[in-house]
CSV table of C-alpha atoms in Angstrom, one decimal:
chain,number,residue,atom,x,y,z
A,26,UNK,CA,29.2,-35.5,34.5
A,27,UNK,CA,27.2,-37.2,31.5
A,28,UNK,CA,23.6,-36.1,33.1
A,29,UNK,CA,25.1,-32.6,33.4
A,30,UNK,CA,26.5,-31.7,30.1
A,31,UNK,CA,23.0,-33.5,29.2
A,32,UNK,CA,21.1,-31.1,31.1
A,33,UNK,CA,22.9,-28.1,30.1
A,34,UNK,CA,22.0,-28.9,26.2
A,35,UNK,CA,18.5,-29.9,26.8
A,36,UNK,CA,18.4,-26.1,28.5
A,37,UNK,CA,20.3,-24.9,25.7
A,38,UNK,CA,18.1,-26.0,23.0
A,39,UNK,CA,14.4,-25.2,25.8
A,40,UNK,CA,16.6,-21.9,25.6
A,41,UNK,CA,16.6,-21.1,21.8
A,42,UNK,CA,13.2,-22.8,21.1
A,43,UNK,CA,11.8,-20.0,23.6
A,44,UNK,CA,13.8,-17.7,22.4
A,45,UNK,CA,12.1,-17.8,18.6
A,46,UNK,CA,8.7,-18.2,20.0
A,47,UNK,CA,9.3,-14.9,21.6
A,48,UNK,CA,10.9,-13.1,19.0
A,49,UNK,CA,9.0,-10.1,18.0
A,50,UNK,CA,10.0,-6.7,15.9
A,51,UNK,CA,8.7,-3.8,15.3
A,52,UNK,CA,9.7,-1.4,12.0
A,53,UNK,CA,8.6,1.9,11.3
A,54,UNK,CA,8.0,2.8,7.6
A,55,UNK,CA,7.5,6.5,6.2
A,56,UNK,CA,5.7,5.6,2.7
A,57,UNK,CA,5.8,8.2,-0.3
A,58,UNK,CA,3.3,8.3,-3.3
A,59,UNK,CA,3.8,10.6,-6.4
A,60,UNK,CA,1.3,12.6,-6.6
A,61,UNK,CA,-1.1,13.2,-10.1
A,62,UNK,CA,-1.0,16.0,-12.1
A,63,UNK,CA,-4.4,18.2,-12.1
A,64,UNK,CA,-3.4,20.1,-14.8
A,65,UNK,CA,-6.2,18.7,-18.2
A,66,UNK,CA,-7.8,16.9,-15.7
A,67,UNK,CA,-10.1,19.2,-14.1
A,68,UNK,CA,-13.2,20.2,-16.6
A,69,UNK,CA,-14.0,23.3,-14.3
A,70,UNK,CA,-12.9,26.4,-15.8
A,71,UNK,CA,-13.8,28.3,-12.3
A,72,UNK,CA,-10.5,26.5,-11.0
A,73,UNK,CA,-7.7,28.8,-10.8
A,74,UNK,CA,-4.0,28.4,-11.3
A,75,UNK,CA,-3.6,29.3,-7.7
A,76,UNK,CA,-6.4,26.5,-6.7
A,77,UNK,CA,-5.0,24.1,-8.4
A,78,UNK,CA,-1.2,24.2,-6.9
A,79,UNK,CA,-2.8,23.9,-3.4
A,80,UNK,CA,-5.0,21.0,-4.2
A,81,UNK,CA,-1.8,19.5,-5.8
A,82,UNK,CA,0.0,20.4,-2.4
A,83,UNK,CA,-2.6,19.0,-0.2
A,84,UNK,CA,-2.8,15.7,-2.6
A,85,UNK,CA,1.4,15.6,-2.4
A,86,UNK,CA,1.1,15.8,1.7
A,87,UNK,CA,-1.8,13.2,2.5
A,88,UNK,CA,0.3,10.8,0.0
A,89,UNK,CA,3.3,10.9,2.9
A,90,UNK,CA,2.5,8.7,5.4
A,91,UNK,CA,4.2,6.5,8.3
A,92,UNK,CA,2.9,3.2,8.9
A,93,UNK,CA,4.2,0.7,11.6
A,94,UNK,CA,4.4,-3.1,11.3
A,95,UNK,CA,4.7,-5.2,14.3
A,96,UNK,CA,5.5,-9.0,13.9
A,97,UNK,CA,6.6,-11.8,14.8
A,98,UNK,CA,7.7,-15.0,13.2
A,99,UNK,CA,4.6,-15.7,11.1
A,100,UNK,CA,2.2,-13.0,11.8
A,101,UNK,CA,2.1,-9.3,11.3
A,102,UNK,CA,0.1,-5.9,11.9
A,103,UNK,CA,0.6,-2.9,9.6
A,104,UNK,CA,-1.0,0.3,10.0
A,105,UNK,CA,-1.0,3.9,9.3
A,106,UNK,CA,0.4,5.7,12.0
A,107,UNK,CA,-2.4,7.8,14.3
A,108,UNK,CA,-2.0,11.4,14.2
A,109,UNK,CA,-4.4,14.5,14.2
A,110,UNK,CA,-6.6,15.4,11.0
A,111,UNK,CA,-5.4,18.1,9.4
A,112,UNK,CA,-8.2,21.0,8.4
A,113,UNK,CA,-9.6,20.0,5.2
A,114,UNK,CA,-9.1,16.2,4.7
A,115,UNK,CA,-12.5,15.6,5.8
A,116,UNK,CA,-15.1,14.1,3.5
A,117,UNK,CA,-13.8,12.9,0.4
A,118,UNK,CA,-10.3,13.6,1.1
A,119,UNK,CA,-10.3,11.0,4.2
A,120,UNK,CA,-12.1,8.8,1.7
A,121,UNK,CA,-9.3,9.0,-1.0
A,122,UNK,CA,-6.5,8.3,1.8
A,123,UNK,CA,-8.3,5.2,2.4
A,124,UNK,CA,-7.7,4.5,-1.3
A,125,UNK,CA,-4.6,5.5,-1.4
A,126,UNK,CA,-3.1,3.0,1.1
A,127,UNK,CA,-4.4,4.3,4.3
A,128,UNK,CA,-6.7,3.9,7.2
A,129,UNK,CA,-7.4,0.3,8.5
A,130,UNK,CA,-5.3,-2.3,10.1
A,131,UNK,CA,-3.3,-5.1,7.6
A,132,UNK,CA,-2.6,-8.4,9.1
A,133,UNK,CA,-0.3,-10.9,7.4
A,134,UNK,CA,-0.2,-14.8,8.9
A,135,UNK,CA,2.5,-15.8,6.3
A,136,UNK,CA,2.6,-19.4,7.8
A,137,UNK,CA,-1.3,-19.8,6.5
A,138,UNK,CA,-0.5,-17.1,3.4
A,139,UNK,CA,-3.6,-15.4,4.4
A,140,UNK,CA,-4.3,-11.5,5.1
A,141,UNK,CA,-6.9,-9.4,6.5
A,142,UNK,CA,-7.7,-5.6,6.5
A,143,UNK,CA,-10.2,-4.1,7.5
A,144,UNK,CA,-11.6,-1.0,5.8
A,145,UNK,CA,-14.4,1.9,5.6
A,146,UNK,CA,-15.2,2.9,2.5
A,147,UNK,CA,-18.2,5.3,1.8
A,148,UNK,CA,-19.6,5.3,5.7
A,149,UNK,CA,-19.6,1.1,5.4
A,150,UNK,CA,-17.5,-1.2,6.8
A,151,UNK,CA,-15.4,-4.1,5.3
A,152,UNK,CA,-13.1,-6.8,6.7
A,153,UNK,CA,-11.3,-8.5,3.0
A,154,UNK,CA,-10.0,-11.7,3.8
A,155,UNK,CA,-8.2,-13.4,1.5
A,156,UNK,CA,-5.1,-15.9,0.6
A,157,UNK,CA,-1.4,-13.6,0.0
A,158,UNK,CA,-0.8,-13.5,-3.6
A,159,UNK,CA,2.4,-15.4,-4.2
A,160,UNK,CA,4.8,-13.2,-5.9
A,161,UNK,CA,7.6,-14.8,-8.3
A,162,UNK,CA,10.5,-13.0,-6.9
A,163,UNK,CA,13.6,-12.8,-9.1
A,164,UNK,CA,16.8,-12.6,-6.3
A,165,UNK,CA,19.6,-10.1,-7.4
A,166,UNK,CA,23.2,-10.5,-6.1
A,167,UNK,CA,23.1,-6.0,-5.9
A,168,UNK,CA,23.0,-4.6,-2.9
A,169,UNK,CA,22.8,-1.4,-0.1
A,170,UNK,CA,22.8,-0.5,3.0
A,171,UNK,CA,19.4,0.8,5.0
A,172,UNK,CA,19.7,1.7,8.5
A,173,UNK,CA,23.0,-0.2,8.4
A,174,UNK,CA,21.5,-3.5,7.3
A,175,UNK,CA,22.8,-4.9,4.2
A,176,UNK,CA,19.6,-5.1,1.9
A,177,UNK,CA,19.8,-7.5,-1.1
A,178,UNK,CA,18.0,-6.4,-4.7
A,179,UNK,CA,14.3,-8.7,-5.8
A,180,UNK,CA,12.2,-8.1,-8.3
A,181,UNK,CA,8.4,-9.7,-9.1
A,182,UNK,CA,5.8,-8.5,-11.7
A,183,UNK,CA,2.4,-8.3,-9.6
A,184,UNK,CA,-1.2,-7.7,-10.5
A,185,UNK,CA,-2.7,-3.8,-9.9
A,186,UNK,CA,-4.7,-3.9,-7.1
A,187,UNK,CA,-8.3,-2.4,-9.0
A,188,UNK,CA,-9.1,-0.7,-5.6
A,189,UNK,CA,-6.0,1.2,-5.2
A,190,UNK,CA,-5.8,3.9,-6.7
A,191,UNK,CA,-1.6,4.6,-6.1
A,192,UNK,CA,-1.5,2.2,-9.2
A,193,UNK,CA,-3.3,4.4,-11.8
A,194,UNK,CA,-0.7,5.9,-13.9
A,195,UNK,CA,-0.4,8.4,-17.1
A,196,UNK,CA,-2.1,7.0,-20.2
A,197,UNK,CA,1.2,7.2,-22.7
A,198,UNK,CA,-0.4,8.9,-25.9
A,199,UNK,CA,3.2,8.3,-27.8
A,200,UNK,CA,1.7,5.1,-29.1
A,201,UNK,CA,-1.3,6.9,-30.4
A,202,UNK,CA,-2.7,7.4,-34.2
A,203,UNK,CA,-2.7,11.0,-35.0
A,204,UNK,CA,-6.7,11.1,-35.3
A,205,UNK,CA,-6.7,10.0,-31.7
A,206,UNK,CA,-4.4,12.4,-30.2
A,207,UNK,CA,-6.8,14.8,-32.0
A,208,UNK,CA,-10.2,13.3,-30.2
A,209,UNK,CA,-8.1,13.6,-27.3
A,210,UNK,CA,-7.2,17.5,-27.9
A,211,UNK,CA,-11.0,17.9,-27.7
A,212,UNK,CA,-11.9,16.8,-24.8
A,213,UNK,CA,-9.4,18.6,-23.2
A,214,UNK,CA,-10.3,22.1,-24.4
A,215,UNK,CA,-13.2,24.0,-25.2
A,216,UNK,CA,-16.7,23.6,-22.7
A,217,UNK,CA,-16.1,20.0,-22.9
A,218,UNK,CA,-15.0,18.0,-19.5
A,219,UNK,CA,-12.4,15.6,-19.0
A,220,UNK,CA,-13.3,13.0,-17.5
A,221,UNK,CA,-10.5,11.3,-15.2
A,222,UNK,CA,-10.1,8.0,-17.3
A,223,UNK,CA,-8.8,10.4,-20.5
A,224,UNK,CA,-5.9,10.9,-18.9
A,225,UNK,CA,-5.0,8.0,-16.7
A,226,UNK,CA,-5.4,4.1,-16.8
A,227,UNK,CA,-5.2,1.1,-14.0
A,228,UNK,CA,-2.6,-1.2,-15.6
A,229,UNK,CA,-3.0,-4.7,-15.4
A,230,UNK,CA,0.4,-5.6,-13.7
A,231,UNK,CA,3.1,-3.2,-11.9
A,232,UNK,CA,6.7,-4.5,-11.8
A,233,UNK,CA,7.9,-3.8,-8.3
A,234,UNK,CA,11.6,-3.6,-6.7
A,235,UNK,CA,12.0,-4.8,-2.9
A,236,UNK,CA,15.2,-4.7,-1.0
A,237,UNK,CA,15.1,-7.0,2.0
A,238,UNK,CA,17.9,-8.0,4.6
A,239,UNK,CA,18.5,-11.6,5.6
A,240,UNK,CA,20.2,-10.2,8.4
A,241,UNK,CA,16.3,-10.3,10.3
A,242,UNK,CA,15.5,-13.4,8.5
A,243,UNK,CA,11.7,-13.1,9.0
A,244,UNK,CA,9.2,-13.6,5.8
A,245,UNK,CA,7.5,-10.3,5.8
A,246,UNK,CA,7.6,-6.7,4.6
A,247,UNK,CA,4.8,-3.9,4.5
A,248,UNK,CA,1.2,-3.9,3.3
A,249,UNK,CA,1.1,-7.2,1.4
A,250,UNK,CA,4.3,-7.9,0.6
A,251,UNK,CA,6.4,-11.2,1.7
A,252,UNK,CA,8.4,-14.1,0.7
A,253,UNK,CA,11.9,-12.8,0.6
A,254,UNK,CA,14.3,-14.7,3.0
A,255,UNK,CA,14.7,-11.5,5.2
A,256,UNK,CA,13.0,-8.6,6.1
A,257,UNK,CA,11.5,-5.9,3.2
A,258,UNK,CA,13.0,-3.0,4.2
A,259,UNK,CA,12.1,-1.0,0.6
A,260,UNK,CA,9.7,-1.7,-1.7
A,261,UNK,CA,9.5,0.6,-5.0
A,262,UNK,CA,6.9,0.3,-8.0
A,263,UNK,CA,7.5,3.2,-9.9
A,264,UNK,CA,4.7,5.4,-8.2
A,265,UNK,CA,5.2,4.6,-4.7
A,266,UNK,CA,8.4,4.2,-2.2
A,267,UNK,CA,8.3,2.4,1.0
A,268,UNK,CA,11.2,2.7,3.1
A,269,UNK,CA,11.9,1.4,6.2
A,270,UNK,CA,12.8,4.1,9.0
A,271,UNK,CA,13.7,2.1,12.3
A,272,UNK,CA,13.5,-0.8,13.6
A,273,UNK,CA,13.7,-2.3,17.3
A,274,UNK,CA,14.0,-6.0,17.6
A,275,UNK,CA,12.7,-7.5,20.7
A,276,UNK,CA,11.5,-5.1,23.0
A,277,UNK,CA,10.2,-5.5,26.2
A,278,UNK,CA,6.7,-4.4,25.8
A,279,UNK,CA,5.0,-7.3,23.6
A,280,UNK,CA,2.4,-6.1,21.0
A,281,UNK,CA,-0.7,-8.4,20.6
A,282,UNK,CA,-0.7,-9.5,16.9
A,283,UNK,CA,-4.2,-10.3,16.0
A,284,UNK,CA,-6.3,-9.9,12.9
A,285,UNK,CA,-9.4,-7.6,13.0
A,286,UNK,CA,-12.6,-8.6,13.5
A,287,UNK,CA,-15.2,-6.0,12.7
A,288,UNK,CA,-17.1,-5.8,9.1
A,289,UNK,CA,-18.4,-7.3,6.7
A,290,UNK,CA,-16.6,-10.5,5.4
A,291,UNK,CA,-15.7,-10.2,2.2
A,292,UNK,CA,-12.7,-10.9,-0.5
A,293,UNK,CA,-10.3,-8.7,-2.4
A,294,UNK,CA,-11.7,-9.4,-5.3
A,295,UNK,CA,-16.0,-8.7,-4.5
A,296,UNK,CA,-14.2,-5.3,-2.3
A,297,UNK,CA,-12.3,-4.2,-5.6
A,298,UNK,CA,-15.7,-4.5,-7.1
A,299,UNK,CA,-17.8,-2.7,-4.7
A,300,UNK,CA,-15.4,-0.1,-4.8
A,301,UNK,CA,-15.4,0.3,-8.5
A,302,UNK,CA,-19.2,0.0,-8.4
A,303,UNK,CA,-19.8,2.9,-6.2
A,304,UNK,CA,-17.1,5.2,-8.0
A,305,UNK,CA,-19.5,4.9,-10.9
A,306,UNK,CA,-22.6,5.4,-9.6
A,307,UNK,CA,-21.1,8.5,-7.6
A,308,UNK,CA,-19.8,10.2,-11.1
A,309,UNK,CA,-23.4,9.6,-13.0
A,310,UNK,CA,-25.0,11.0,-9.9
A,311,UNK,CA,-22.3,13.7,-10.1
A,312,UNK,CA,-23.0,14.4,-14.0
A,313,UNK,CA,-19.6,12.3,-15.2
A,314,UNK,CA,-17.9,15.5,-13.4
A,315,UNK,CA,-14.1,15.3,-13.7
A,316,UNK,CA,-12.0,15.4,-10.1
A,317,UNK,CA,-9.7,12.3,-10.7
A,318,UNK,CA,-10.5,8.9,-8.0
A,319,UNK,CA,-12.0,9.7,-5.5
A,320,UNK,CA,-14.2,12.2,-5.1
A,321,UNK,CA,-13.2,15.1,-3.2
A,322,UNK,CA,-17.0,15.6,-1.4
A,323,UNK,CA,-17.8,16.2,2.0
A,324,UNK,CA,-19.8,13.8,3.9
């Protein structure tokens, strides 16, 4: 009776072990960017009111997007989800999606805290691999329900990412001297262009809001997010909302998690560089034309 109430817990425990080593999700995320003003920004006095509202429109569509993120207990893949090119994202338009948190495919191994993407920019490609940044999380006891998971409230201030340009925001001119706000008059009127960094700055660090349920208590979340006890299922930093969709939790098809392999090897840091880098040398090529990150050209 001993060696069968033995047996029965060693299957018990072969049963649960398997069970974990198995366990994979998958979570579907529809991600939403506010898109910039044009309005002062464009130097180009041949742009009309009506050209303006449907670049706005165009910007305000690619920025919705739905990205998927398979995982499992320590690794994940996150990517945009594949769907037909509309007419008139080509060229620079594809290339400011990619910017914008597009295109490539995002894997997470939070067990080694290590990521890689791998991404086109500019008709090259790179494959950034680097160590997760560590964010300092500050736990909240509010919550809300998503999908009818109970989501708890964190907070963590994080450093801009220089190569994405969802983090540029408004310059605030409140703080200005009045001889300033003057200059600034003047390079928005008159023959004069405006140059894209007149009206908008990268800030140093964004304070972002997650909401994560312990009720799939995995450590991950979209793009680079992680290390809540539970799965992100929102993540908010004042420009751009991530919101989880649907989720399926162990289905029978299995998804191969495995990081991409093709491009140059490179880190976050030397890719934020390059990026900058060839931004630059586009606009003095271009004249220091206005247009706002990045340029909308065609290939």
């Amino acid at each position: 009776m001993k060696n069968i109430i033995l047996y029965m817990s060693l299957m018990l425990v072969f049963t649960q072990v398997q069970a974990q080593k198995d366990f994979q999700g998958m979570a579907v995320y529809e991600s939403k960017t506010q898109a910039p003003k044009f309005e002062g920004m464009l130097g180009n006095r041949d742009i009309t009111p009506e050209m303006q509202k449907n670049m706005e429109e165009r910007m305000k569509k690619m920025l919705e997007k739905t990205f998927i993120l398979n995982f499992d207990k320590s690794t994940s893949i996150y990517k945009e989800e594949e769907k037909l090119e509309t007419p008139g994202q080509q060229g620079g338009f594809r290339i400011m999606a990619g910017l914008m948190g597009g295109g490539g495919t995002f894997y997470k191994d939070v067990k080694n805290k290590s990521y890689t993407i791998d991404k086109e920019f500019m008709g090259k490609e790179f494959l950034v691999v680097d160590s997760l940044p560590k964010l300092n999380w500050k736990l909240e006891q509010e919550t809300k329900l998503i999908g009818g998971y109970t989501c708890y409230k964190a907070t963590a201030v994080k450093e801009a990412s220089k190569s994405d340009f969802r983090n540029f925001r408004p310059k605030n001119n409140d703080d200005k001297k009045p001889e300033e706000k003057k200059d600034d008059t003047k390079k928005t009127s008159g023959e004069t262009k405006t140059n894209f960094e007149d009206n908008f700055e990268m800030p140093k660090e964004i304070t972002v809001t997650a909401w994560y349920s312990p009720e799939i208590p995995i450590n991950q979340g979209p793009e680079n997010y992680w290390g809540l006890p539970g799965l992100i299922l929102e993540i908010n930093d004042g420009k751009t909302t991530i919101l989880c969709s649907k989720i399926v939790l162990n289905a029978k098809e299995k998804v191969t998690i495995k990081p991409p392999t093709n491009g140059k090897v490179i880190s976050q840091k030397d890719y934020d560089e390059t990026v900058i880098k060839k931004m630059k040398e586009f606009r003095e090529m271009n004249g220091g034309r206005a247009g706002g990150p990045p340029p909308m050209m065609g290939k």
